[in-house]
mmCIF file of C-alpha atoms in Angstrom:
data_model
loop_
_atom_site.group_PDB
_atom_site.id
_atom_site.type_symbol
_atom_site.label_atom_id
_atom_site.label_comp_id
_atom_site.label_asym_id
_atom_site.label_seq_id
_atom_site.Cartn_x
_atom_site.Cartn_y
_atom_site.Cartn_z
ATOM 1 C CA GLN B 1 69.995 133.269 162.375
ATOM 2 C CA VAL B 2 73.207 134.908 161.491
ATOM 3 C CA GLN B 3 74.608 136.402 164.614
ATOM 4 C CA LEU B 4 77.704 137.934 166.235
ATOM 5 C CA VAL B 5 77.900 138.412 169.948
ATOM 6 C CA GLU B 6 80.739 140.287 171.538
ATOM 7 C CA SER B 7 81.780 139.876 175.199
ATOM 8 C CA GLY B 8 84.705 140.753 177.473
ATOM 9 C CA GLY B 9 84.277 144.479 177.779
ATOM 10 C CA GLY B 10 84.512 146.347 181.058
ATOM 11 C CA LEU B 11 86.446 148.775 183.138
ATOM 12 C CA VAL B 12 90.252 148.534 183.091
ATOM 13 C CA LYS B 13 92.933 150.803 184.426
ATOM 14 C CA PRO B 14 95.449 152.541 182.099
ATOM 15 C CA GLY B 15 98.190 150.221 181.135
ATOM 16 C CA GLY B 16 95.970 147.175 181.756
ATOM 17 C CA SER B 17 94.853 144.442 179.388
ATOM 18 C CA LEU B 18 91.628 143.007 178.224
ATOM 19 C CA ARG B 19 90.573 140.176 175.895
ATOM 20 C CA LEU B 20 87.392 140.607 173.814
ATOM 21 C CA SER B 21 85.511 137.700 172.302
ATOM 22 C CA CYS B 22 83.075 137.506 169.404
ATOM 23 C CA ALA B 23 80.948 134.326 169.096
ATOM 24 C CA ALA B 24 79.644 133.661 165.584
ATOM 25 C CA SER B 25 76.560 131.601 164.728
ATOM 26 C CA GLY B 26 74.185 130.877 161.794
ATOM 27 C CA PHE B 27 76.855 130.874 159.094
ATOM 28 C CA SER B 28 79.956 129.090 157.950
ATOM 29 C CA PHE B 29 82.623 130.981 159.928
ATOM 30 C CA THR B 30 85.559 129.730 157.840
ATOM 31 C CA ASP B 31 84.123 131.308 154.761
ATOM 32 C CA TYR B 32 84.574 134.811 156.058
ATOM 33 C CA TYR B 33 87.223 137.275 157.133
ATOM 34 C CA MET B 34 86.477 138.883 160.435
ATOM 35 C CA THR B 35 87.213 142.352 161.705
ATOM 36 C CA TRP B 36 87.136 144.623 164.738
ATOM 37 C CA ILE B 37 85.861 148.263 164.644
ATOM 38 C CA ARG B 38 85.505 150.661 167.577
ATOM 39 C CA GLN B 39 83.486 153.793 168.293
ATOM 40 C CA ALA B 40 84.496 156.250 170.999
ATOM 41 C CA PRO B 41 81.581 157.920 172.841
ATOM 42 C CA GLY B 42 80.016 160.497 170.534
ATOM 43 C CA LYS B 43 82.533 159.768 167.745
ATOM 44 C CA GLY B 44 82.707 158.026 164.419
ATOM 45 C CA LEU B 45 83.797 154.531 163.455
ATOM 46 C CA GLU B 46 87.427 153.499 163.519
ATOM 47 C CA TRP B 47 88.527 150.226 161.843
ATOM 48 C CA LEU B 48 91.112 148.345 164.024
ATOM 49 C CA SER B 49 92.060 145.039 162.465
ATOM 50 C CA PHE B 50 90.941 142.136 160.190
ATOM 51 C CA ILE B 51 91.944 138.555 159.911
ATOM 52 C CA SER B 52 91.564 136.257 156.926
ATOM 53 C CA SER B 53 89.552 133.037 156.961
ATOM 54 C CA SER B 54 92.574 130.926 157.793
ATOM 55 C CA GLY B 55 94.283 133.493 160.024
ATOM 56 C CA ALA B 56 97.181 133.717 157.687
ATOM 57 C CA THR B 57 96.596 137.386 156.721
ATOM 58 C CA ILE B 58 96.253 140.058 159.426
ATOM 59 C CA TYR B 59 96.160 143.842 159.233
ATOM 60 C CA TYR B 60 96.041 146.493 161.927
ATOM 61 C CA ALA B 61 95.440 150.200 162.081
ATOM 62 C CA ASP B 62 98.448 152.109 163.199
ATOM 63 C CA SER B 63 96.712 153.228 166.314
ATOM 64 C CA VAL B 64 96.639 149.679 167.751
ATOM 65 C CA LYS B 65 99.621 148.022 166.080
ATOM 66 C CA GLY B 66 101.895 146.440 168.526
ATOM 67 C CA ARG B 67 99.413 146.711 171.419
ATOM 68 C CA PHE B 68 96.358 144.775 170.045
ATOM 69 C CA THR B 69 96.350 141.254 168.634
ATOM 70 C CA ILE B 70 93.513 139.702 166.552
ATOM 71 C CA SER B 71 93.017 135.946 166.395
ATOM 72 C CA ARG B 72 90.398 133.389 165.683
ATOM 73 C CA ASP B 73 89.459 129.832 166.620
ATOM 74 C CA ASN B 74 87.729 128.320 163.656
ATOM 75 C CA ALA B 75 86.830 125.237 165.590
ATOM 76 C CA LYS B 76 84.896 127.272 168.053
ATOM 77 C CA ASN B 77 83.523 129.852 165.616
ATOM 78 C CA SER B 78 85.171 132.623 167.649
ATOM 79 C CA LEU B 79 87.105 135.803 167.054
ATOM 80 C CA PHE B 80 89.238 137.513 169.700
ATOM 81 C CA LEU B 81 91.011 140.847 170.333
ATOM 82 C CA GLU B 82 93.783 140.846 172.870
ATOM 83 C CA MET B 83 94.283 144.439 174.030
ATOM 84 C CA ASN B 84 97.415 145.429 176.020
ATOM 85 C CA SER B 85 98.823 148.715 177.271
ATOM 86 C CA LEU B 86 95.416 150.247 177.275
ATOM 87 C CA ARG B 87 95.030 154.046 177.214
ATOM 88 C CA ALA B 88 92.205 156.413 178.010
ATOM 89 C CA GLU B 89 91.682 157.022 174.314
ATOM 90 C CA ASP B 90 90.877 153.233 173.755
ATOM 91 C CA THR B 91 87.577 153.847 175.674
ATOM 92 C CA ALA B 92 84.990 152.864 173.118
ATOM 93 C CA VAL B 93 82.333 150.443 172.086
ATOM 94 C CA TYR B 94 84.102 147.671 170.273
ATOM 95 C CA TYR B 95 82.275 145.854 167.471
ATOM 96 C CA CYS B 96 83.146 142.702 165.625
ATOM 97 C CA ALA B 97 81.863 142.295 162.064
ATOM 98 C CA ARG B 98 81.900 139.727 159.252
ATOM 99 C CA LYS B 99 83.643 140.525 156.129
ATOM 100 C CA PRO B 100 83.272 138.557 152.893
ATOM 101 C CA PRO B 101 86.809 138.336 151.397
ATOM 102 C CA THR B 102 86.222 141.028 148.721
ATOM 103 C CA ASP B 103 83.347 142.852 150.270
ATOM 104 C CA ALA B 104 82.233 145.235 153.047
ATOM 105 C CA PHE B 105 81.219 144.405 156.624
ATOM 106 C CA ASP B 106 77.826 142.846 156.157
ATOM 107 C CA ILE B 107 77.090 141.592 159.686
ATOM 108 C CA TRP B 108 77.809 143.426 162.912
ATOM 109 C CA GLY B 109 77.581 142.482 166.588
ATOM 110 C CA GLN B 110 75.891 144.625 169.064
ATOM 111 C CA GLY B 111 79.167 145.837 170.616
ATOM 112 C CA THR B 112 80.860 145.633 173.979
ATOM 113 C CA MET B 113 81.899 148.681 175.969
ATOM 114 C CA VAL B 114 85.512 149.109 177.028
ATOM 115 C CA THR B 115 86.291 151.920 179.513
ATOM 116 C CA VAL B 116 89.899 152.730 180.408
ATOM 117 C CA SER B 117 90.112 154.870 183.507
ATOM 118 C CA SER B 118 91.779 154.946 186.848
ATOM 119 C CA ILE L 1 92.926 156.960 152.217
ATOM 120 C CA VAL L 2 91.115 159.802 153.905
ATOM 121 C CA LEU L 3 87.370 159.966 153.358
ATOM 122 C CA THR L 4 85.660 163.346 153.731
ATOM 123 C CA GLN L 5 81.880 163.349 154.086
ATOM 124 C CA SER L 6 79.692 166.303 153.492
ATOM 125 C CA PRO L 7 77.710 167.906 154.784
ATOM 126 C CA GLY L 8 78.258 167.152 158.413
ATOM 127 C CA THR L 9 74.507 167.635 159.178
ATOM 128 C CA LEU L 10 71.626 167.537 156.677
ATOM 129 C CA PRO L 11 68.309 168.863 158.061
ATOM 130 C CA LEU L 12 65.441 167.529 155.887
ATOM 131 C CA SER L 13 61.792 166.558 156.278
ATOM 132 C CA PRO L 14 60.124 163.221 155.526
ATOM 133 C CA GLY L 15 59.493 162.804 151.844
ATOM 134 C CA ASP L 16 62.610 164.916 150.936
ATOM 135 C CA ARG L 17 65.398 163.649 148.783
ATOM 136 C CA ALA L 18 68.781 163.285 150.606
ATOM 137 C CA THR L 19 72.095 163.520 148.835
ATOM 138 C CA LEU L 20 75.201 162.639 150.815
ATOM 139 C CA SER L 21 78.755 163.033 149.476
ATOM 140 C CA CYS L 22 81.921 161.072 150.214
ATOM 141 C CA ARG L 23 85.191 162.272 148.709
ATOM 142 C CA ALA L 24 88.435 160.207 148.908
ATOM 143 C CA SER L 25 91.966 161.595 149.089
ATOM 144 C CA GLN L 26 92.955 159.016 146.386
ATOM 145 C CA SER L 27 91.279 156.683 144.068
ATOM 146 C CA VAL L 28 89.314 153.863 145.761
ATOM 147 C CA SER L 29 90.362 150.641 144.142
ATOM 148 C CA SER L 30 87.695 148.648 142.305
ATOM 149 C CA SER L 31 85.005 150.832 143.769
ATOM 150 C CA TYR L 32 85.390 149.136 147.120
ATOM 151 C CA LEU L 33 83.241 151.878 148.727
ATOM 152 C CA ALA L 34 80.418 151.071 151.208
ATOM 153 C CA TRP L 35 77.769 153.065 153.036
ATOM 154 C CA TYR L 36 76.456 152.249 156.506
ATOM 155 C CA GLN L 37 73.531 153.602 158.530
ATOM 156 C CA GLN L 38 73.716 153.942 162.299
ATOM 157 C CA LYS L 39 70.904 154.828 164.623
ATOM 158 C CA PRO L 40 71.428 155.806 168.219
ATOM 159 C CA GLY L 41 72.454 152.906 170.538
ATOM 160 C CA GLN L 42 72.653 150.476 167.584
ATOM 161 C CA ALA L 43 75.415 148.867 165.515
ATOM 162 C CA PRO L 44 75.953 150.163 161.945
ATOM 163 C CA ARG L 45 74.053 148.452 159.180
ATOM 164 C CA LEU L 46 75.436 147.868 155.735
ATOM 165 C CA LEU L 47 73.383 149.673 153.109
ATOM 166 C CA ILE L 48 75.529 149.783 149.933
ATOM 167 C CA TYR L 49 78.705 147.999 148.860
ATOM 168 C CA GLY L 50 80.757 148.092 145.753
ATOM 169 C CA ALA L 51 79.659 151.819 145.512
ATOM 170 C CA SER L 52 76.284 150.979 144.044
ATOM 171 C CA SER L 53 75.072 147.499 145.041
ATOM 172 C CA ARG L 54 72.321 147.359 147.760
ATOM 173 C CA ALA L 55 72.828 145.010 150.578
ATOM 174 C CA THR L 56 70.269 142.367 151.363
ATOM 175 C CA GLY L 57 66.990 143.774 152.543
ATOM 176 C CA ILE L 58 67.847 147.391 151.837
ATOM 177 C CA PRO L 59 64.855 149.351 150.268
ATOM 178 C CA ASP L 60 65.291 150.615 146.788
ATOM 179 C CA ARG L 61 64.930 154.225 147.948
ATOM 180 C CA PHE L 62 68.607 153.867 148.880
ATOM 181 C CA SER L 63 71.056 154.140 146.038
ATOM 182 C CA GLY L 64 74.857 154.630 145.630
ATOM 183 C CA SER L 65 76.892 155.995 142.822
ATOM 184 C CA GLY L 66 80.297 157.174 141.920
ATOM 185 C CA SER L 67 83.848 155.946 141.200
ATOM 186 C CA GLY L 68 87.396 156.961 141.751
ATOM 187 C CA THR L 69 87.317 159.595 144.398
ATOM 188 C CA ASP L 70 83.774 160.849 144.381
ATOM 189 C CA PHE L 71 80.843 158.906 145.763
ATOM 190 C CA THR L 72 77.190 159.744 146.541
ATOM 191 C CA LEU L 73 74.481 158.130 148.674
ATOM 192 C CA THR L 74 70.965 159.087 147.661
ATOM 193 C CA ILE L 75 67.856 158.502 149.615
ATOM 194 C CA SER L 76 64.982 159.203 147.124
ATOM 195 C CA ARG L 77 62.213 159.897 149.623
ATOM 196 C CA LEU L 78 63.039 160.036 153.349
ATOM 197 C CA GLU L 79 60.992 157.888 155.608
ATOM 198 C CA PRO L 80 60.864 158.614 159.344
ATOM 199 C CA GLU L 81 63.155 155.610 160.112
ATOM 200 C CA ASP L 82 65.821 156.980 157.814
ATOM 201 C CA PHE L 83 66.920 159.850 160.138
ATOM 202 C CA ALA L 84 70.222 158.575 161.254
ATOM 203 C CA VAL L 85 73.999 158.967 160.787
ATOM 204 C CA TYR L 86 75.541 157.619 157.558
ATOM 205 C CA TYR L 87 79.183 156.618 157.173
ATOM 206 C CA CYS L 88 81.057 155.827 154.026
ATOM 207 C CA GLN L 89 84.018 153.345 154.105
ATOM 208 C CA GLN L 90 86.660 152.154 151.754
ATOM 209 C CA TYR L 91 87.714 148.600 151.997
ATOM 210 C CA GLY L 92 90.009 148.353 148.982
ATOM 211 C CA SER L 93 93.318 149.007 150.707
ATOM 212 C CA SER L 94 94.652 148.897 154.244
ATOM 213 C CA PRO L 95 94.209 150.642 156.457
ATOM 214 C CA LEU L 96 90.493 150.530 155.868
ATOM 215 C CA THR L 97 88.949 153.884 156.614
ATOM 216 C CA PHE L 98 85.601 155.437 157.436
ATOM 217 C CA GLY L 99 84.386 158.964 156.682
ATOM 218 C CA GLY L 100 83.362 161.186 159.567
ATOM 219 C CA GLY L 101 79.688 160.697 159.006
ATOM 220 C CA THR L 102 76.732 162.701 157.889
ATOM 221 C CA LYS L 103 73.812 163.107 160.276
ATOM 222 C CA VAL L 104 70.412 163.248 158.544
ATOM 223 C CA GLU L 105 68.158 164.990 160.963
ATOM 224 C CA ASN L 106 64.531 165.761 160.929
ATOM 225 C CA LYS L 107 63.972 169.425 160.272
#
């Protein structure tokens, strides 16, 4: 079945780095844009970044531009989020989601928790 | 584009009609407006895309309408499983943005 599974979350100190992964299965990965969204504890949803099917087009939210890097490996059906210079306010559940090129986020992973604390 | 959802909380009973509002600070291009449902401890689920198209498997008691800057999600008759938080999102221009959410709670 169509599935997205995130991994790589955990506890990291302020200023540290973490790399999240999202493994896709059950669909043609190269047909879709992919995106990352996060949700701080008790808060709403915040879009972070998306990457086009080929990886040629990438957008970031201002809150993570210059600190986070999105990438994908189409041969391995995988999406990544490299997070650097982490701050306490980056503490959140991080979701990956599938995005048809001209449509909304139709499939979401279960999320991975990132906690930034000393 | 800033999306403002109202009300913040909507206390209703099963069988009631729910009307949720999402107002954009500027026109949402090509009606690229979506609605998501999120239950505690779960990932969001796409309900509506393109302002009024139901996603796969979504019951027809959920409907979306609107264009430009004013959008509405209507749940015709609330079922017990519909009590959740609902978010609108615009995906027509970067940065993509979500509204703050409306919690539909069981009165």
